[in-house]
Short mmCIF file of C-alpha atoms and ligand atoms in Angstrom, two decimals:
data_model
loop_
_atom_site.label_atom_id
_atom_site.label_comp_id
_atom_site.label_asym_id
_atom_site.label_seq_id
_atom_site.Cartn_x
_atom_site.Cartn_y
_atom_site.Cartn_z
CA UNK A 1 130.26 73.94 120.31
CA UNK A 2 133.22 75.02 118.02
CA UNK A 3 131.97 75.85 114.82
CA UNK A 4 134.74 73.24 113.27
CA UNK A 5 132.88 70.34 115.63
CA UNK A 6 129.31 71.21 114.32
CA UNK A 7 130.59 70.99 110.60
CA UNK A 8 132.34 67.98 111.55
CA UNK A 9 129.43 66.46 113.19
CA UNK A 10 127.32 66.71 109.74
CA UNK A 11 130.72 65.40 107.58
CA UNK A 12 130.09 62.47 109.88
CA UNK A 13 126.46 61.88 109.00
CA UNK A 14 125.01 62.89 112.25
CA UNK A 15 122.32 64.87 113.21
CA UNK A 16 122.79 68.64 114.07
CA UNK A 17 120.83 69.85 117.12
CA UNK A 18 118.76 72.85 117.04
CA UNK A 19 121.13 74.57 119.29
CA UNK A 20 123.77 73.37 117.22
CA UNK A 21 121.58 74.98 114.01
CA UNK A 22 121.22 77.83 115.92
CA UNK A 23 124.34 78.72 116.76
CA UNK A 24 125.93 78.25 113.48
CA UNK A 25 123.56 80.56 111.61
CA UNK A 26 124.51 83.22 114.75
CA UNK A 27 127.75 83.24 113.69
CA UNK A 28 127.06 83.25 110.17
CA UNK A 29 125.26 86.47 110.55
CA UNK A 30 127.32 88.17 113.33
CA UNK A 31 130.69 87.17 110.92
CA UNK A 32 132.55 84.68 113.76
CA UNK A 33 131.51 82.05 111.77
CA UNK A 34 134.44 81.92 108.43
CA UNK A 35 133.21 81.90 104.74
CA UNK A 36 135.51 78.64 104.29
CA UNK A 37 133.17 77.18 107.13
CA UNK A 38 129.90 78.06 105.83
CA UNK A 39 130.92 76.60 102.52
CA UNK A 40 132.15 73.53 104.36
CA UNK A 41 129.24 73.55 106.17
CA UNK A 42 126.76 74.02 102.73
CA UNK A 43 128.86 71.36 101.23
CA UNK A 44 128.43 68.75 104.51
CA UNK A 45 124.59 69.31 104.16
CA UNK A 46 124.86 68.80 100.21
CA UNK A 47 126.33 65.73 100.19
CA UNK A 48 124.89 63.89 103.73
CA UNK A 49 121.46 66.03 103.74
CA UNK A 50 119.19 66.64 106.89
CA UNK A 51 116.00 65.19 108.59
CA UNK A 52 112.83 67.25 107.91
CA UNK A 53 113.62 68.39 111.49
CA UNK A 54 117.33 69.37 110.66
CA UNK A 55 116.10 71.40 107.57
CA UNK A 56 113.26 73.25 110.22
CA UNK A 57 115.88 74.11 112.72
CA UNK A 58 117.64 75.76 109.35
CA UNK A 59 114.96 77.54 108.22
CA UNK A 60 113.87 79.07 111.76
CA UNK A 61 117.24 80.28 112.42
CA UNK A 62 117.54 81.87 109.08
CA UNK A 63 114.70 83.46 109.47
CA UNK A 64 115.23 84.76 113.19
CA UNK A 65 118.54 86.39 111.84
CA UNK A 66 116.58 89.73 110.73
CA UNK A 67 113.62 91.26 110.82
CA UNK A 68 110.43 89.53 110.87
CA UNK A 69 107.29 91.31 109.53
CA UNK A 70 104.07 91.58 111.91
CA UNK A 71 100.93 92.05 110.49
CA UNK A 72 98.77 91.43 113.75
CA UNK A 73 96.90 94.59 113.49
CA UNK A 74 95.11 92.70 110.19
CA UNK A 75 92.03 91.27 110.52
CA UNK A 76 92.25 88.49 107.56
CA UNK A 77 94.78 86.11 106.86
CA UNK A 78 97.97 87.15 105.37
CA UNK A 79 99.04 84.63 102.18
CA UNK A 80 101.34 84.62 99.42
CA UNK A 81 102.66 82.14 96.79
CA UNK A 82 105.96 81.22 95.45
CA UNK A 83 106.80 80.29 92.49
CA UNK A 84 110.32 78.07 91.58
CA UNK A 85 110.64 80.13 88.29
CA UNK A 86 109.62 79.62 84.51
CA UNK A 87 109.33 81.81 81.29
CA UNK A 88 106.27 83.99 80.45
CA UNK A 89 105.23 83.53 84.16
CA UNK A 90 103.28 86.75 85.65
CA UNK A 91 100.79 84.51 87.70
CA UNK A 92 102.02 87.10 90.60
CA UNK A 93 100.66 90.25 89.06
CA UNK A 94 97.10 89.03 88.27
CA UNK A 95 97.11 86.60 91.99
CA UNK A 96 97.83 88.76 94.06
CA UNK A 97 95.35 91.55 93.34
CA UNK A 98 92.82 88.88 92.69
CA UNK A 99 93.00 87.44 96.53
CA UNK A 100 93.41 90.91 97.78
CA UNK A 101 89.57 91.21 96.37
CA UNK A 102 88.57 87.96 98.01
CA UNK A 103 89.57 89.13 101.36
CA UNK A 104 93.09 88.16 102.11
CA UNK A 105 96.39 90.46 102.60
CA UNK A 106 99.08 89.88 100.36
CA UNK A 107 102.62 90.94 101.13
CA UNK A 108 104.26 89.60 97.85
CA UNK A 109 108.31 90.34 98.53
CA UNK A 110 109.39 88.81 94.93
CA UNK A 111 112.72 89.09 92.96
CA UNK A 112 114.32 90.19 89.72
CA UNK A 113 114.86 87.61 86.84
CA UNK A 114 117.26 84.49 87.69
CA UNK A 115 118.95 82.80 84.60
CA UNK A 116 116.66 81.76 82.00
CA UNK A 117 113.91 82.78 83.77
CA UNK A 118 111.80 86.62 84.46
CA UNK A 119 111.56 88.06 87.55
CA UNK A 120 108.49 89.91 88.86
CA UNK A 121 110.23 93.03 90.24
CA UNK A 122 111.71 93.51 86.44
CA UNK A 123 108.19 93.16 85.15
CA UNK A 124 106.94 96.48 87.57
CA UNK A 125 110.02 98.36 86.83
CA UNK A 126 108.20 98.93 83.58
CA UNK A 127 105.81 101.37 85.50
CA UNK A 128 107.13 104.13 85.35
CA UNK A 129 107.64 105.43 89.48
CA UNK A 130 106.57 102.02 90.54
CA UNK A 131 108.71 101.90 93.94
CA UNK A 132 109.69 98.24 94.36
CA UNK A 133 111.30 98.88 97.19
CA UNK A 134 109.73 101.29 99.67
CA UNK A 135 110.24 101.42 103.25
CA UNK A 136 108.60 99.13 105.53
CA UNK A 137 105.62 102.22 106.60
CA UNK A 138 104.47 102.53 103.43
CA UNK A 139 104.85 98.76 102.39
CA UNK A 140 102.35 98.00 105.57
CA UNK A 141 100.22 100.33 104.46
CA UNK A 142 99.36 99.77 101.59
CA UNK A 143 98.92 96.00 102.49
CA UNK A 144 96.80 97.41 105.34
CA UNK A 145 94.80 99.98 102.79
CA UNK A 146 94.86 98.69 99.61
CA UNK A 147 95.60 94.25 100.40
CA UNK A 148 98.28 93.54 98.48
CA UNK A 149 101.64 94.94 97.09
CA UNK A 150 104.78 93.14 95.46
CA UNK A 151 107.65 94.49 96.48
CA UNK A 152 111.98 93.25 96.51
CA UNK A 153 113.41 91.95 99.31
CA UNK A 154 114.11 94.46 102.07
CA UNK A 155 117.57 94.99 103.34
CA UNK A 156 117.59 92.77 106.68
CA UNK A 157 115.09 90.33 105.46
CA UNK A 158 116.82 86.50 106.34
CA UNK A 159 120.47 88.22 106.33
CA UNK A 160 121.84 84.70 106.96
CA UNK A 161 120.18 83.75 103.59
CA UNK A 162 122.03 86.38 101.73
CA UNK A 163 125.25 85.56 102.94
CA UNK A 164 124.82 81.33 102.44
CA UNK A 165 123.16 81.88 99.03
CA UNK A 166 126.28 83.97 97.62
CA UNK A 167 128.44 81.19 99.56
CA UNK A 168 126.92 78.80 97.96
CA UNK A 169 126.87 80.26 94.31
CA UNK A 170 130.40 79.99 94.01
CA UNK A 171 130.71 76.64 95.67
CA UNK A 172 128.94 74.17 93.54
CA UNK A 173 126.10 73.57 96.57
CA UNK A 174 123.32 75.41 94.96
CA UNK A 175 121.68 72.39 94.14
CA UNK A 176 121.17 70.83 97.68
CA UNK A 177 116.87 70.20 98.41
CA UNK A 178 116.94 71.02 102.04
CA UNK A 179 119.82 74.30 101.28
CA UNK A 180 117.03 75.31 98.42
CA UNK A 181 113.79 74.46 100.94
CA UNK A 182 115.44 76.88 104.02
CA UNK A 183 117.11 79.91 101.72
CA UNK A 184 113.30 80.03 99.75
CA UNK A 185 111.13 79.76 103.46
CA UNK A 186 113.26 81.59 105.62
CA UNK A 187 112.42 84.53 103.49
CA UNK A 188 108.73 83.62 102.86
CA UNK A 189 108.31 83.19 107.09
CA UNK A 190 110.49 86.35 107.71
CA UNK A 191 108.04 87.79 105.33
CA UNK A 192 105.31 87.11 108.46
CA UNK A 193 102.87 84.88 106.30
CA UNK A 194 100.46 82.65 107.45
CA UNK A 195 99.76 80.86 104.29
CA UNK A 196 102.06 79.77 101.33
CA UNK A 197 101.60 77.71 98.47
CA UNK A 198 104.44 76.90 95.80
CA UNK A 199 104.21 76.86 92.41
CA UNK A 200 106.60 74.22 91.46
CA UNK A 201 107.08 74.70 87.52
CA UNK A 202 108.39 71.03 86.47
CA UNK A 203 109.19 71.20 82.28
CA UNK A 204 112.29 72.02 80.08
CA UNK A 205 111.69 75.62 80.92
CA UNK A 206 111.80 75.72 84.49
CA UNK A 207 115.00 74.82 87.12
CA UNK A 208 113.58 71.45 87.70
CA UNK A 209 112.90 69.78 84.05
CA UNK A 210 111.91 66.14 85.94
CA UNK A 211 108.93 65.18 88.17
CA UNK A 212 111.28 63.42 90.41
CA UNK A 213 113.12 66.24 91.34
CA UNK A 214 110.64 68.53 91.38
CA UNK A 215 108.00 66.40 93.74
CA UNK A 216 111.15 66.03 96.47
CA UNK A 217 111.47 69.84 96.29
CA UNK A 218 107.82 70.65 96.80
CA UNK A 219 107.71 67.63 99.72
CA UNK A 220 110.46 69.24 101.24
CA UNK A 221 109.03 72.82 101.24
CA UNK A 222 105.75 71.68 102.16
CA UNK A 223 106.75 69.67 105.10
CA UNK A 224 109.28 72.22 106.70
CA UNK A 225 106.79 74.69 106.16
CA UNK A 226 104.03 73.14 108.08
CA UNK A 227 106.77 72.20 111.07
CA UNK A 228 107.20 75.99 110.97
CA UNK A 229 104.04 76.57 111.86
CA UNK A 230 103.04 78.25 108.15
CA UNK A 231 100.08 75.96 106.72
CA UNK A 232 101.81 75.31 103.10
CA UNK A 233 100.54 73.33 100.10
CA UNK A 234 102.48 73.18 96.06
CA UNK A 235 100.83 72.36 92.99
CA UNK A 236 103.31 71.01 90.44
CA UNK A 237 102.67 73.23 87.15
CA UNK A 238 103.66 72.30 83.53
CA UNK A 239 106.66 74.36 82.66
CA UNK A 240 107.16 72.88 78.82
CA UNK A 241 105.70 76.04 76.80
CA UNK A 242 105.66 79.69 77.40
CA UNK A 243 102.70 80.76 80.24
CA UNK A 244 100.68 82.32 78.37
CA UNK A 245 101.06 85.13 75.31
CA UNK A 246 103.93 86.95 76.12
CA UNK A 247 107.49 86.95 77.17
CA UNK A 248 109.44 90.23 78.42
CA UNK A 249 108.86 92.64 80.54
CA UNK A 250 106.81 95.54 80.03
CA UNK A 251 104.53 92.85 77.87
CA UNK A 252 103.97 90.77 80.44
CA UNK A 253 102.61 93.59 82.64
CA UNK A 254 100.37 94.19 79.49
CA UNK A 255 99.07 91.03 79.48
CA UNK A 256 98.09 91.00 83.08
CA UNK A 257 96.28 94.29 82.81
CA UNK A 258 94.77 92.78 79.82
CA UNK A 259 93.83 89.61 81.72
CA UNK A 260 92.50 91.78 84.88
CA UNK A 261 90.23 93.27 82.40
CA UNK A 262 89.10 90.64 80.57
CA UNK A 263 90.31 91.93 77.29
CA UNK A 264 92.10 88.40 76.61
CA UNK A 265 92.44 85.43 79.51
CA UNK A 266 95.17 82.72 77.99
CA UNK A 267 93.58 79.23 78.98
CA UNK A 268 96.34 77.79 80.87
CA UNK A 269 97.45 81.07 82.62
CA UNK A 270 94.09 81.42 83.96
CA UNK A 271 93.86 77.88 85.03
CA UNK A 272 97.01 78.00 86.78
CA UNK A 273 96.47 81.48 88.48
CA UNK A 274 92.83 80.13 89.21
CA UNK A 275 94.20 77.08 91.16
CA UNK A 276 96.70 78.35 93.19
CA UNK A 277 94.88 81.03 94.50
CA UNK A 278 92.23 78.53 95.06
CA UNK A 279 94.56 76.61 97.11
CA UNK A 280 95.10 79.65 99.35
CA UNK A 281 91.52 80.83 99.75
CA UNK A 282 90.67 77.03 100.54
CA UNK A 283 93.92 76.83 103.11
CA UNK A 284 92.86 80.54 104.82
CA UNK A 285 88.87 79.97 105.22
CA UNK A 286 87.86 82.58 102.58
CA UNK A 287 86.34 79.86 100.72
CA UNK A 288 84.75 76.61 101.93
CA UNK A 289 85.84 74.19 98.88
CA UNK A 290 87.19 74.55 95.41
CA UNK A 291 84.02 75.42 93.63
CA UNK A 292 83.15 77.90 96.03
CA UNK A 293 87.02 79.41 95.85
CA UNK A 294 86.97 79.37 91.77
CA UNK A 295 83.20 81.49 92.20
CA UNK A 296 84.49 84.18 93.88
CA UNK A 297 87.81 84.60 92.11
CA UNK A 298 85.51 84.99 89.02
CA UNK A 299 83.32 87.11 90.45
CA UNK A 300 86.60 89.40 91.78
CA UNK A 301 87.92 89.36 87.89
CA UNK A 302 84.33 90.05 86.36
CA UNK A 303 83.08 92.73 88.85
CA UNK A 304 86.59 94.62 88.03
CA UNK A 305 87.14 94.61 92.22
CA UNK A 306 90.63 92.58 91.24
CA UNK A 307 91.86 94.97 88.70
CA UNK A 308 90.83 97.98 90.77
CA UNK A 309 93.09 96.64 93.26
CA UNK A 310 95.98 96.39 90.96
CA UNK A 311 95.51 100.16 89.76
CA UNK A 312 95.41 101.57 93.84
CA UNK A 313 98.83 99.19 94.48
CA UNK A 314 100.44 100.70 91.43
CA UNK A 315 99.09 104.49 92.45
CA UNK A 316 99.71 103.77 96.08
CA UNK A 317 103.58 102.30 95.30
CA UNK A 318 104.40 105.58 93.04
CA UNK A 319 103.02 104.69 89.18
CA UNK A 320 100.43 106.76 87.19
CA UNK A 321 97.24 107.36 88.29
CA UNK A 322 95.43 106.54 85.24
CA UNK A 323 97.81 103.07 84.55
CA UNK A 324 95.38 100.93 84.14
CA UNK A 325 93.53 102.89 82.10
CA UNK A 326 95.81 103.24 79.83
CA UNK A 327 98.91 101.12 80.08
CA UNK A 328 99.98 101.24 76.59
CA UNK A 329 100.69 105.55 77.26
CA UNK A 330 103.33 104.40 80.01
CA UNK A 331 104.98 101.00 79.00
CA UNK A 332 108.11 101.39 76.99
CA UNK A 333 107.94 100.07 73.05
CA UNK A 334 110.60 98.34 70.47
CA UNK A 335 111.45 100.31 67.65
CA UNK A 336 110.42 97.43 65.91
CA UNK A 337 107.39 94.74 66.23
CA UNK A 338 107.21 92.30 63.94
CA UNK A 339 105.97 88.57 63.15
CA UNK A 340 108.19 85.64 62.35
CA UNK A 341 106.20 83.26 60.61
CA UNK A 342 106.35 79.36 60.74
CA UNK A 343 107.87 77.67 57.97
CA UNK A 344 105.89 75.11 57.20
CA UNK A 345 101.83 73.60 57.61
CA UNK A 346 101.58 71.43 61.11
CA UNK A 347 100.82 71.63 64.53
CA UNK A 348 103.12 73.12 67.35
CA UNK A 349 104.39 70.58 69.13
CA UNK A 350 106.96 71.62 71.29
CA UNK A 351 108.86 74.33 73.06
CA UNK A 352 112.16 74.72 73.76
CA UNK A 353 111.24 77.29 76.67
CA UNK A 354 114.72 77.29 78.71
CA UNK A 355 115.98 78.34 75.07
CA UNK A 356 113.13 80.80 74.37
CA UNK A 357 113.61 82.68 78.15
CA UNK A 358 117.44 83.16 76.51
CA UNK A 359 116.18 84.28 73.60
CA UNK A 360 115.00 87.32 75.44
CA UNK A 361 118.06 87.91 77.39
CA UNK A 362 119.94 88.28 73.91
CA UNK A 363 117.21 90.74 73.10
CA UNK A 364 118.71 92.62 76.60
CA UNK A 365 115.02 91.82 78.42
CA UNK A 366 116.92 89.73 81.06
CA UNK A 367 120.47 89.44 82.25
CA UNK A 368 123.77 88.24 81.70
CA UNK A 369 125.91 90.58 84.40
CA UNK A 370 124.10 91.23 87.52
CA UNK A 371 124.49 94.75 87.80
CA UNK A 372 123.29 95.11 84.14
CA UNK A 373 120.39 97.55 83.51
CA UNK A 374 117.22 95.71 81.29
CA UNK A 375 115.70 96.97 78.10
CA UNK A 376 112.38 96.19 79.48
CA UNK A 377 110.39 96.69 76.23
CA UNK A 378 111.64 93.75 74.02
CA UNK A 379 110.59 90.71 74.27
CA UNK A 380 107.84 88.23 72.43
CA UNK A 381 103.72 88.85 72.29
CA UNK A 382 100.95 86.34 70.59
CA UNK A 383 103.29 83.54 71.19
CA UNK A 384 101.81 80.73 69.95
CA UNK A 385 100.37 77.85 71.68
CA UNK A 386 101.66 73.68 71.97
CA UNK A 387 98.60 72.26 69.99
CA UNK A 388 97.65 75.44 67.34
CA UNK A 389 97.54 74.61 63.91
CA UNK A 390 99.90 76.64 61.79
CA UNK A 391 100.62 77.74 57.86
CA UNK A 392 103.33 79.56 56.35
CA UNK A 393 101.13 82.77 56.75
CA UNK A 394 100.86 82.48 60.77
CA UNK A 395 102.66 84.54 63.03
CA UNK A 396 104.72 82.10 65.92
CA UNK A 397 104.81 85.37 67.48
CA UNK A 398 105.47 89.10 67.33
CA UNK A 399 109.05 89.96 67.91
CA UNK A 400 109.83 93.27 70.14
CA UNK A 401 113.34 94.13 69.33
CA UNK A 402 115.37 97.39 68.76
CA UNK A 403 117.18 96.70 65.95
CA UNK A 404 117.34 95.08 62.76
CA UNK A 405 120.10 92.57 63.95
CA UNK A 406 118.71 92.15 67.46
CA UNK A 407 115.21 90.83 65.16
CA UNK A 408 117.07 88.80 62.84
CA UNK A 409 119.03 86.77 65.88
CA UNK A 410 115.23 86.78 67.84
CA UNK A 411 113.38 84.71 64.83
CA UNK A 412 116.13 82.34 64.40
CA UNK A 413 116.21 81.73 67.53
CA UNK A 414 112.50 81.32 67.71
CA UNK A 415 112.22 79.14 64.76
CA UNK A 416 114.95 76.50 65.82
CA UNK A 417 113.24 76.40 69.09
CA UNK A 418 109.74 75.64 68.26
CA UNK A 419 108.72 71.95 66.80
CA UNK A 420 106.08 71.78 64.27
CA UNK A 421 105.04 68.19 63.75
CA UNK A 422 101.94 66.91 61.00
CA UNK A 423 99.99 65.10 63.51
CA UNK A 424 98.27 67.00 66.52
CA UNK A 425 100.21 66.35 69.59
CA UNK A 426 99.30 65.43 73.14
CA UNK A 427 98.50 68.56 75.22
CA UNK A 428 99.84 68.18 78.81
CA UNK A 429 98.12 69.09 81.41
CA UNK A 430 98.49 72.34 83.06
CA UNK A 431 98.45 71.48 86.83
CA UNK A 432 100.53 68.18 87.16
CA UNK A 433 100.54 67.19 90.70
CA UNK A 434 99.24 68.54 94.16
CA UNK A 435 101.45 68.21 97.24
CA UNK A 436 100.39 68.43 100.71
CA UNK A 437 96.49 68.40 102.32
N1 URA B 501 115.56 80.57 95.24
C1 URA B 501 116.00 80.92 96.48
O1 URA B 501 115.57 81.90 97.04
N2 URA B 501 116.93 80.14 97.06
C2 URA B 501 117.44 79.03 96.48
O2 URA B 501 118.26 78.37 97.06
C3 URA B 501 116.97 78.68 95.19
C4 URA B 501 116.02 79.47 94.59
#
C-alpha cells in the first residue's frame, strides 16, 4: 500500500494491518518512507491510538529493523529491567550484578541522563576506562563469563526507533502511550531478552507525576510485551523523594559500591532493588516464590558473590582492577563538599525531586545541550530522607560543587525545594502498584 494510504487509514481511525505495520517501518528504515510521513504517521497514532495488537505489530517491526542479539549458547535465562526514569536512581548498578549471582544473564543496554533525570551510562563514565560501549564480542562475553554488563545502545540496535524518536522530538508526539510502549520494547526485545520487568517511577520526580498515567503506561508495556513473546511484569515505584543518599554521578556509583558491600543499604533503595529483582527471579524460575527470591538475593549481597560480580564487569569492560576496593582512589571529587543546613526544627516533608534532578544539571552533573560533556563529580550525598527529624544544626545534604558560586546557587536551590513541616508526615510507600501476573 502507498505509504500516504496507510497514514490515511490510521487519520481515519482504522486499524493498521501487520503488513501494513510492517511495511511502513521498512521504509522508515530503508529512507522511502519521508520524514513529513513518519511525523504524520506519529501524529495519526497520537491522536487516534492503536489496539494492543496494533502497538505489537509496531514494536516487532521496530525491532526486526536491526540487529537482534542471540544469546542461545546460555544456559540460564537472560533478564533485564527498565526503568521510566527518576532522580538518585542507580537500582541498575546494584540489580544487575545482584541477579548475575543468583543465576541469570544480564545484558543491561541502558542510556545517558534524559531531562531532569540521570542516566546509568553517565554514572559508569565515572570509572575511569569503563568501555560503555564495546563491540558486540566482548559485550557477549562478558555476559557469557562474568553474567552481566551495562552497556549504551549499539549502533544498529532498533534503527527504526532512532529515526521515529528524533521525529517525534520535534513534533510534539513524544507523549503518545503506545509510541512510548514500542520505541522502549523494541529496544529491550532487540536486546534478545527473555524477561523484563519495568520500573515505572510515578511521583513529582519522575516523567509520569500521576498514577493514572503511569498504570496505562505500565499496562501497555506489559501487555505488548507478553504478545511479543517476552514474559514482562512493572511494579509502580514512588518517585516523590530522591532514591536513596545521593544524587550525581560518580556518587551514585559510590553508593552502589557502598550498598554491594554493605557499608550503608538506604531502606527504600534496597526495597525497591529487592523487589524488582524478585519479580525477575520469580518470572525466570531461579526462585520458587517471593520469600525464597528475597533469601537468595540476601545471601548474593551478604556472601559478597554480588559485589564480586560488579568488580569482574568493571575489570572485564576496561576499569581498574582494584575498583572496588577502593573506589574513592578513582572517582573524580568537587573542589568543594559541604553541608547546607535546614533552617528551621521539623520534619521533612516533601521533595521537590523534578527540581532537585535540575539542581544538579546547574551544578554541570547532567545536561542542557546534548553534545555537552558532564562534570561527573558534583552532585548531592547524605540527602536527607521524607520523614527525618531535623534542627538548624542538620545537614539536608552535602553539596559537591566546584565553585563558590556553583555552591551558593546548589543550597538555595536545595532549601526552596525541600518542605519542612512541625508534624511528622505520612511516609508513602515505596512500591505502589504491581502490574501484570
Ligand atoms: N524512552 C524511550 O526509549 N522511548 C520513549 O519514547 C520514551 C522514553
Amino acid at each position: 500500500m502507498l505509504p500516504q494510504e496507510i497514514i490515511r487509514k490510521k487519520r481515519n481511525k482504522q486499524i493498521l494491518s501487520s503488513e501494513e505495520i510492517k511495511e511502513f517501518i521498512a521504509g522508515v528504515t530503508d529512507g522511502t518512507i519521508m520524514d513529513s510521513q513518519t511525523a504524520a504517521m506519529t501524529m495519526a497514532i497520537l491522536l487516534n491510538g492503536m489496539t494492543a495488537e496494533e502497538t505489537t505489530a509496531l514494536t516487532l517491526a521496530m525491532r526486526d529493523s536491526g540487529d537482534i542479539m542471540n544469546w542461545s549458547d546460555l544456559e540460564a535465562p537472560v533478564v533485564d529491567k527498565h526503568s521510566s526514569g527518576g532522580v538518585g536512581d542507580k537500582v541498575s548498578l546494584m540489580l544487575a550484578p545482584m541477579l548475575a549471582a543468583c543465576g541469570a544473564f544480564v545484558p543491561m543496554i541502558s542510556g545517558r541522563g534524559l531531562g531532569h533525570t540521570g542516566g546509568t551510562l553517565d554514572k559508569l563514565d565515572s570509572i575511569p576506562g569503563y568501555q560503555t560501549t564495546p563491540d558486540n564480542h566482548l559485550f557477549h562475553q562478558t555476559v557469557k563469563d562474568v553474567g552481566c554488563a551495562i552497556i549504551g545502545q549499539t549502533g544498529n540496535l532498533a534503527p527504526a526507533d532512532k529515526k521515529i524518536y528524533a521525529i517525534r522530538d520535534v513534533c510534539a508526539t513524544v507523549e503518545s502511550i503506545e509510541l512510548i510502549t514500542a520505541s522502549i520494547l523494541s529496544k529491550k526485545l532487540a536486546a534478545g531478552l527473555q524477561y523484563l520487568v519495568m520500573d515505572l517511577k510515578c511521583g513529582n520526580g519522575a516523567f509520569m507525576d500521576n498514577l493514572a498515567d503511569a498504570r496505562a503506561l505500565a499496562q501497555s508495556i506489559v501487555r505488548v510485551a507478553n504478545l511479543a513473546g517476552t514474559k514482562t511484569t512493572a511494579l509502580l515505584t514512588d518517585m516523590n523523594q530522591v532514591l536513596g543518599h545521593t544524587v550525581g554521578n560518580a556518587l551514585e556509583v559510590q553508593e552502589s559500591i557502598d550498598y554491594l558491600k554493605g557499608n550503608h543499604r538506604n531502606t527504600r533503595l534496597h526495597k525497591i532493588t529487592m523487589e524488582l529483582c524478585a519479580e525477575l527471579l520469580i518470572n525466570a524460575h531461579l526462585a520458587t516464590d517471593k520469600q525464597n527470591a528475597l533469601q537468595k538475593l540476601q545471601q548474593a549481597l551478604d556472601s559478597g558473590k554480588a559485589l564480586e560480580i560488579f568488580a569482574r564487569m568493571t575489570k572485564t569492560l576496561g576499569g581498574p582492577t582494584d575498583f572496588c576496593d577502593k573506589p574513592e582512589k578513582y572517582l573524580p571529587q568537587t573542589k568543594i563538599i559541604r553541608p547546607v543546613y535546614a533552617q528551621k526544627t521539623g520534619y521533612i516533608s516533601a521533595m521537590q525531586t523534578r527540581n532537585i534532578g535540575l539542581a544538579l544539571i546547574e551544578l554541570k552533573g547532567g545536561r542542557t545541550r546534548s553534545d555537552q560533556k558532564l562534570d561527573l563529580a558534583t552532585g548531592f550525598s547524605r540527602f536527607c530522607q521524607i520523614g527525618d527529624k531535623v534542627d538548624q544544626k542538620t545537614p539536608l545534604c552535602f553539596i559537591h560543587a566546584q565553585s563558590e558560586a556553583d555552591f551558593a546557587r546548589a543550597s538555595e536551590n536545595i532549601l526552596n525545594n525541600i518542605t519542612i513541616s512541625e508534624t511528622v508526615p505520612t511516609l508513602s510507600a515505596e512500591i505502589i502498584e504491581k502490574i501484570g501476573a
